[in-house]
Short mmCIF file of C-alpha atoms in Angstrom, two decimals:
data_model
loop_
_atom_site.label_atom_id
_atom_site.label_comp_id
_atom_site.label_asym_id
_atom_site.label_seq_id
_atom_site.Cartn_x
_atom_site.Cartn_y
_atom_site.Cartn_z
CA MET S 1 12.21 -23.88 -11.14
CA HIS S 2 9.21 -21.61 -11.64
CA HIS S 3 9.87 -17.99 -10.82
CA THR S 4 6.34 -16.63 -11.29
CA VAL S 5 3.22 -16.92 -9.07
CA HIS S 6 -0.02 -18.28 -10.51
CA TYR S 7 -3.28 -18.51 -8.59
CA ASN S 8 -6.07 -21.12 -9.08
CA ASP S 9 -8.26 -19.44 -6.43
CA CYS S 10 -8.72 -16.00 -5.08
CA PRO S 11 -6.09 -14.90 -2.42
CA ALA S 12 -8.73 -12.94 -0.54
CA CYS S 13 -11.83 -15.15 -0.29
CA LYS S 14 -10.49 -18.40 -1.78
CA GLY S 15 -13.25 -18.39 -4.44
CA SER S 16 -12.38 -20.19 -7.74
CA SER S 17 -14.42 -18.02 -10.11
CA LEU S 18 -11.72 -15.91 -11.76
CA LYS S 19 -11.58 -13.77 -14.93
CA GLU S 20 -8.79 -11.84 -16.61
CA VAL S 21 -9.63 -8.11 -16.69
CA PHE S 22 -6.84 -6.78 -18.84
CA VAL S 23 -3.08 -6.73 -19.21
CA VAL S 24 -1.00 -3.93 -17.61
CA GLN S 25 2.55 -2.80 -18.47
CA ASP S 26 5.35 -2.25 -15.95
CA PHE S 27 6.04 1.43 -16.96
CA SER S 28 8.69 1.98 -14.23
CA VAL S 29 11.32 -0.73 -14.69
CA SER S 30 11.06 -3.64 -17.06
CA GLN S 31 8.35 -2.68 -19.61
CA GLU S 32 7.03 -6.21 -19.23
CA ARG S 33 3.28 -6.86 -19.28
CA PHE S 34 1.25 -8.75 -16.64
CA PRO S 35 -2.40 -9.92 -16.52
CA ILE S 36 -4.79 -8.51 -13.93
CA VAL S 37 -7.27 -11.14 -12.72
CA GLU S 38 -10.48 -10.47 -10.76
CA CYS S 39 -12.46 -12.77 -8.44
CA LYS S 40 -16.14 -12.70 -9.47
CA ASP S 41 -17.17 -13.60 -5.89
CA CYS S 42 -15.52 -10.75 -3.88
CA GLY S 43 -14.10 -8.35 -6.49
CA PHE S 44 -10.51 -8.82 -5.40
CA ARG S 45 -7.97 -8.27 -8.20
CA PHE S 46 -4.41 -9.59 -8.38
CA THR S 47 -1.42 -9.62 -10.69
CA ASP S 48 -1.06 -13.00 -12.24
CA LYS S 49 2.29 -14.50 -13.22
CA ALA S 50 4.08 -12.00 -10.97
CA PRO S 51 7.75 -12.69 -10.10
CA CYS S 52 8.05 -14.85 -7.01
CA GLU S 53 9.53 -13.49 -3.76
CA THR S 54 13.09 -14.65 -4.61
CA VAL S 55 13.40 -12.75 -7.84
CA ILE S 56 11.04 -9.71 -7.55
CA GLY S 57 13.84 -7.55 -6.05
CA ARG S 58 15.09 -6.51 -9.42
CA TYR S 59 11.70 -4.90 -10.25
CA TYR S 60 12.36 -2.37 -7.45
CA GLN S 61 15.69 -1.32 -8.76
CA SER S 62 14.91 2.17 -9.96
CA SER S 63 16.22 5.49 -8.73
CA ASP S 64 12.60 6.80 -9.19
CA TYR S 65 11.21 4.38 -6.60
CA VAL S 66 10.84 7.12 -3.98
CA SER S 67 9.84 4.97 -0.98
CA HIS S 68 13.17 3.08 -1.16
CA SER S 69 15.52 5.78 -2.45
CA ASP S 70 14.03 8.94 -0.83
CA THR S 71 14.77 10.67 -4.15
CA LYS S 72 13.66 14.16 -4.86
CA LYS S 73 14.54 13.89 -8.57
CA GLY S 74 11.79 15.26 -10.83
CA ILE S 75 8.69 17.35 -10.17
CA ILE S 76 6.53 14.44 -9.10
CA ASN S 77 8.93 13.18 -6.49
CA SER S 78 9.55 16.80 -5.23
CA LEU S 79 5.79 17.18 -4.76
CA TYR S 80 5.66 13.87 -3.04
CA HIS S 81 8.07 15.05 -0.37
CA ILE S 82 6.21 18.27 0.13
CA ALA S 83 2.95 16.39 0.60
CA ARG S 84 4.61 13.77 2.87
CA ASN S 85 5.46 16.33 5.50
CA PHE S 86 1.73 17.09 5.71
CA THR S 87 0.51 13.49 5.58
CA LEU S 88 2.93 12.34 8.26
CA GLN S 89 1.15 14.59 10.83
CA GLN S 90 -2.21 13.32 9.60
CA LYS S 91 -1.14 9.67 10.03
CA LEU S 92 0.09 10.42 13.58
CA ASN S 93 -3.22 12.12 14.41
CA LEU S 94 -5.11 9.12 12.96
CA VAL S 95 -3.15 6.60 15.07
CA ARG S 96 -3.85 8.67 18.24
CA ARG S 97 -7.58 8.97 17.36
CA VAL S 98 -8.27 5.37 16.58
CA THR S 99 -6.27 3.90 19.42
CA GLY S 100 -7.37 6.54 21.96
CA LYS S 101 -3.73 6.93 23.05
CA MET S 102 -1.33 9.81 22.84
CA VAL S 103 1.58 7.45 23.28
CA GLY S 104 1.96 3.63 23.17
CA MET S 105 3.58 0.74 21.39
CA HIS S 106 3.74 1.03 17.60
CA LEU S 107 4.96 -1.13 14.75
CA ASP S 108 5.38 0.14 11.20
CA VAL S 109 5.52 -2.65 8.57
CA GLY S 110 7.22 -1.61 5.34
CA SER S 111 8.91 1.44 6.80
CA GLY S 112 10.80 2.47 3.70
CA THR S 113 13.30 5.14 4.64
CA GLY S 114 11.96 5.55 8.09
CA ALA S 115 10.07 8.88 7.94
CA PHE S 116 6.93 7.67 9.82
CA VAL S 117 8.95 5.72 12.40
CA HIS S 118 10.83 8.87 13.11
CA LYS S 119 7.55 10.93 13.32
CA MET S 120 6.15 8.48 15.81
CA GLU S 121 9.27 8.37 17.94
CA LYS S 122 9.31 12.24 18.08
CA ALA S 123 5.74 12.11 19.29
CA GLY S 124 6.74 9.82 22.18
CA TRP S 125 5.69 6.41 20.91
CA SER S 126 7.84 3.38 21.35
CA THR S 127 8.22 2.46 17.64
CA THR S 128 9.72 -0.35 15.67
CA GLY S 129 9.96 -0.59 11.88
CA VAL S 130 10.54 -3.51 9.53
CA GLU S 131 11.54 -3.04 5.90
CA PRO S 132 12.83 -5.63 3.39
CA ASP S 133 14.94 -3.30 1.26
CA GLN S 134 18.49 -2.89 2.61
CA ASN S 135 19.09 0.44 0.88
CA ALA S 136 15.95 1.92 2.45
CA ARG S 137 17.00 0.62 5.93
CA GLU S 138 20.42 2.16 5.57
CA ILE S 139 18.86 5.58 4.69
CA ALA S 140 16.51 5.23 7.71
CA VAL S 141 19.52 4.69 10.08
CA LYS S 142 21.62 7.41 8.49
CA LYS S 143 18.91 10.07 8.15
CA TYR S 144 16.82 9.37 11.34
CA ASN S 145 18.80 6.83 13.41
CA ALA S 146 15.52 4.95 13.35
CA ASP S 147 14.93 1.36 14.52
CA VAL S 148 14.19 -0.27 11.19
CA PHE S 149 14.89 -4.02 10.93
CA PRO S 150 14.83 -6.61 8.06
CA ALA S 151 11.46 -8.03 7.15
CA ASP S 152 11.94 -11.44 8.85
CA HIS S 153 12.16 -9.52 12.20
CA PHE S 154 8.33 -9.11 11.91
CA PHE S 155 7.96 -12.78 12.77
CA THR S 156 10.13 -12.62 15.90
CA LEU S 157 8.32 -9.92 17.77
CA PRO S 158 6.45 -10.56 21.05
CA THR S 159 2.75 -11.31 20.74
CA GLY S 160 0.00 -9.08 22.12
CA THR S 161 2.37 -6.07 22.29
CA TYR S 162 1.35 -3.33 19.85
CA ASP S 163 -1.40 -0.75 20.27
CA ALA S 164 -1.08 0.19 16.61
CA ILE S 165 0.37 -1.66 13.62
CA THR S 166 0.58 0.44 10.46
CA MET S 167 1.01 -0.70 6.91
CA TRP S 168 1.11 2.36 4.55
CA HIS S 169 0.86 1.11 1.03
CA VAL S 170 2.55 -2.10 1.97
CA LEU S 171 0.06 -5.02 1.93
CA GLU S 172 -0.22 -4.96 -1.88
CA HIS S 173 3.47 -5.87 -2.07
CA VAL S 174 3.49 -8.81 0.29
CA HIS S 175 3.74 -12.31 -1.27
CA GLN S 176 2.81 -14.05 2.01
CA LEU S 177 -0.52 -12.30 2.32
CA ASP S 178 -2.27 -14.57 4.86
CA LYS S 179 0.83 -15.10 6.92
CA TYR S 180 1.43 -11.35 7.30
CA ILE S 181 -2.19 -10.66 8.25
CA GLN S 182 -2.27 -13.48 10.76
CA GLN S 183 0.97 -12.35 12.33
CA ALA S 184 -0.26 -8.77 12.61
CA LYS S 185 -3.32 -10.03 14.40
CA THR S 186 -1.17 -11.94 16.81
CA LEU S 187 0.97 -8.93 17.55
CA LEU S 188 -1.88 -6.56 18.37
CA SER S 189 -2.47 -5.72 22.11
CA GLN S 190 -5.95 -5.99 23.52
CA GLY S 191 -7.95 -3.28 21.78
CA GLY S 192 -5.07 -2.61 19.39
CA LYS S 193 -5.67 -1.41 15.82
CA LEU S 194 -4.28 -2.58 12.53
CA ILE S 195 -4.18 0.32 10.09
CA ILE S 196 -3.79 -0.55 6.42
CA ALA S 197 -3.60 1.95 3.48
CA VAL S 198 -3.86 0.59 -0.06
CA PRO S 199 -4.83 1.89 -3.51
CA ASN S 200 -8.53 1.50 -4.49
CA TYR S 201 -9.16 0.25 -7.99
CA THR S 202 -12.87 1.29 -7.74
CA SER S 203 -11.88 4.92 -7.65
CA LYS S 204 -12.74 7.35 -10.48
CA ASP S 205 -9.10 7.93 -11.39
CA ALA S 206 -8.63 4.14 -11.78
CA GLU S 207 -11.70 4.13 -14.05
CA THR S 208 -10.23 7.09 -16.05
CA TYR S 209 -6.72 5.66 -16.61
CA THR S 210 -7.65 1.92 -16.89
CA THR S 211 -4.48 0.03 -17.85
CA GLU S 212 -2.36 3.11 -17.36
CA TRP S 213 -3.49 3.71 -13.85
CA ALA S 214 -0.21 4.11 -11.98
CA ALA S 215 -1.46 2.43 -8.77
CA TYR S 216 -1.63 -0.91 -10.53
CA ASP S 217 2.24 -0.65 -10.50
CA VAL S 218 2.76 -4.21 -11.77
CA PRO S 219 4.46 -6.43 -10.85
CA ARG S 220 5.44 -4.72 -7.57
CA HIS S 221 1.75 -4.48 -6.60
CA LEU S 222 0.66 -8.08 -6.31
CA TYR S 223 -2.92 -7.31 -5.16
CA HIS S 224 -5.47 -4.66 -6.07
CA PHE S 225 -8.07 -4.00 -3.38
CA SER S 226 -11.74 -2.92 -3.43
CA PRO S 227 -13.46 -2.05 -0.10
CA GLU S 228 -15.53 -5.32 -0.35
CA SER S 229 -12.58 -7.53 -1.04
CA MET S 230 -10.65 -5.93 1.96
CA ARG S 231 -13.64 -6.68 4.24
CA ARG S 232 -13.81 -10.27 2.92
CA LEU S 233 -10.07 -10.83 3.40
CA MET S 234 -10.07 -9.47 6.95
CA SER S 235 -13.19 -11.43 7.89
CA ARG S 236 -11.49 -14.68 6.82
CA HIS S 237 -8.75 -13.95 9.50
CA GLY S 238 -11.14 -13.11 12.31
CA LEU S 239 -10.72 -9.41 11.88
CA ARG S 240 -13.17 -6.68 10.92
CA VAL S 241 -12.92 -3.31 9.22
CA LYS S 242 -14.08 -0.79 11.82
CA ASP S 243 -13.58 2.41 9.81
CA VAL S 244 -12.57 3.59 6.39
CA TYR S 245 -10.78 6.97 5.76
CA PRO S 246 -9.99 8.55 2.32
CA MET S 247 -6.43 9.62 1.30
CA TRP S 248 -7.35 12.80 -0.62
CA LEU S 249 -3.88 13.60 -2.01
CA ASP S 250 -3.34 10.25 -3.60
CA SER S 251 -5.64 10.91 -6.51
CA PHE S 252 -3.35 13.75 -7.57
CA TYR S 253 -0.14 11.81 -7.10
CA VAL S 254 -1.45 8.78 -8.99
CA SER S 255 -2.94 10.89 -11.71
CA MET S 256 0.43 12.65 -12.24
CA LEU S 257 2.18 9.41 -12.57
CA SER S 258 -0.51 8.06 -14.91
CA GLU S 259 -0.18 11.16 -17.11
CA LYS S 260 3.53 10.63 -17.16
CA TYR S 261 2.95 7.18 -18.58
CA ARG S 262 0.55 8.60 -21.15
CA LYS S 263 2.96 11.45 -21.96
CA GLY S 264 0.14 13.70 -20.92
CA SER S 265 -0.02 16.94 -18.98
CA LEU S 266 0.26 18.03 -15.33
CA LEU S 267 -2.87 20.14 -15.75
CA ARG S 268 -4.91 17.19 -16.88
CA ALA S 269 -3.60 15.20 -13.88
CA VAL S 270 -4.77 17.86 -11.52
CA TRP S 271 -8.16 17.90 -13.23
CA ASN S 272 -8.57 14.15 -13.02
CA GLY S 273 -7.53 14.15 -9.41
CA CYS S 274 -10.17 16.75 -8.64
CA ILE S 275 -12.90 14.79 -10.49
CA SER S 276 -11.96 11.64 -8.61
CA ASN S 277 -12.13 13.40 -5.26
CA LEU S 278 -15.49 14.98 -6.11
CA LYS S 279 -16.83 11.50 -6.76
CA ALA S 280 -15.36 10.41 -3.43
CA LEU S 281 -17.09 13.24 -1.55
CA VAL S 282 -20.40 11.53 -2.36
CA ASN S 283 -19.00 8.05 -1.45
CA LYS S 284 -15.70 8.07 0.39
CA GLU S 285 -15.05 4.47 -0.61
CA ARG S 286 -14.47 5.74 -4.17
CA CYS S 287 -11.31 7.62 -3.12
CA SER S 288 -8.04 6.79 -4.95
CA SER S 289 -6.56 5.26 -1.80
CA LEU S 290 -8.26 4.16 1.45
CA ILE S 291 -7.03 3.70 5.05
CA TYR S 292 -8.78 0.76 6.76
CA VAL S 293 -8.85 0.66 10.50
CA ILE S 294 -9.06 -2.98 11.53
CA GLU S 295 -9.67 -4.76 14.82
CA THR S 296 -10.15 -8.28 16.11
CA VAL S 297 -13.65 -9.59 16.16
#
């Protein structure tokens, strides 16, 4: 039985003109190396020969994987938690702005330890979360008493229900890419918005760190998006990108992790994060991570 995933065509646009860009190491868990392949037609990149869905779980088994463990161990994770308190409010504000609703029906896909589900519930939204990692779900229940269910619950939810579906740094992890996007489209209410945040490999910090750019995070990140490839992917599913928003703090977080891999310095990470954001001030679609607000055509 094969336990790796190999693509003969592009997962985003289905084009067949592919090229290997470089090989990236898993710095977090296994130290294994994985090829990054790019589609010449749409610019979508993906991790080739990544572990299949049934065996990838072991690549998440690290106490440093903050979205599953909620750890505050080390300066980078401590700073992550400080920043998260700020970004949770920003995310709530964004959901309200793009939906035009102060309260409504919300689904959070890939809820991790439940912080955003809890934030939305406190703001009066009727919120459901889905999360594949059992340990993360248990933390969500213990810490927030949040409604966070196993991943397969996503495919049992009532259609046409949700005013907002959020995927905060989730889509890059999903093996069944088309199936998840199509299901999200089905679950949206009339006028509902799908909000997807993913790293952006066309950012300046990605260019600076190349194979040591922490947001490649192989093999956990199966896909690596550019703005053009996200638009092509959504278009194929009868969806369109309405707006794009930068995530300014991600350049610093990713640069700090990248410097850790290089055994570099915190000061250099801050500098590279600043340079990346300065580039993105000229063109927001060069930001380290982007939030895409998506709607049905």
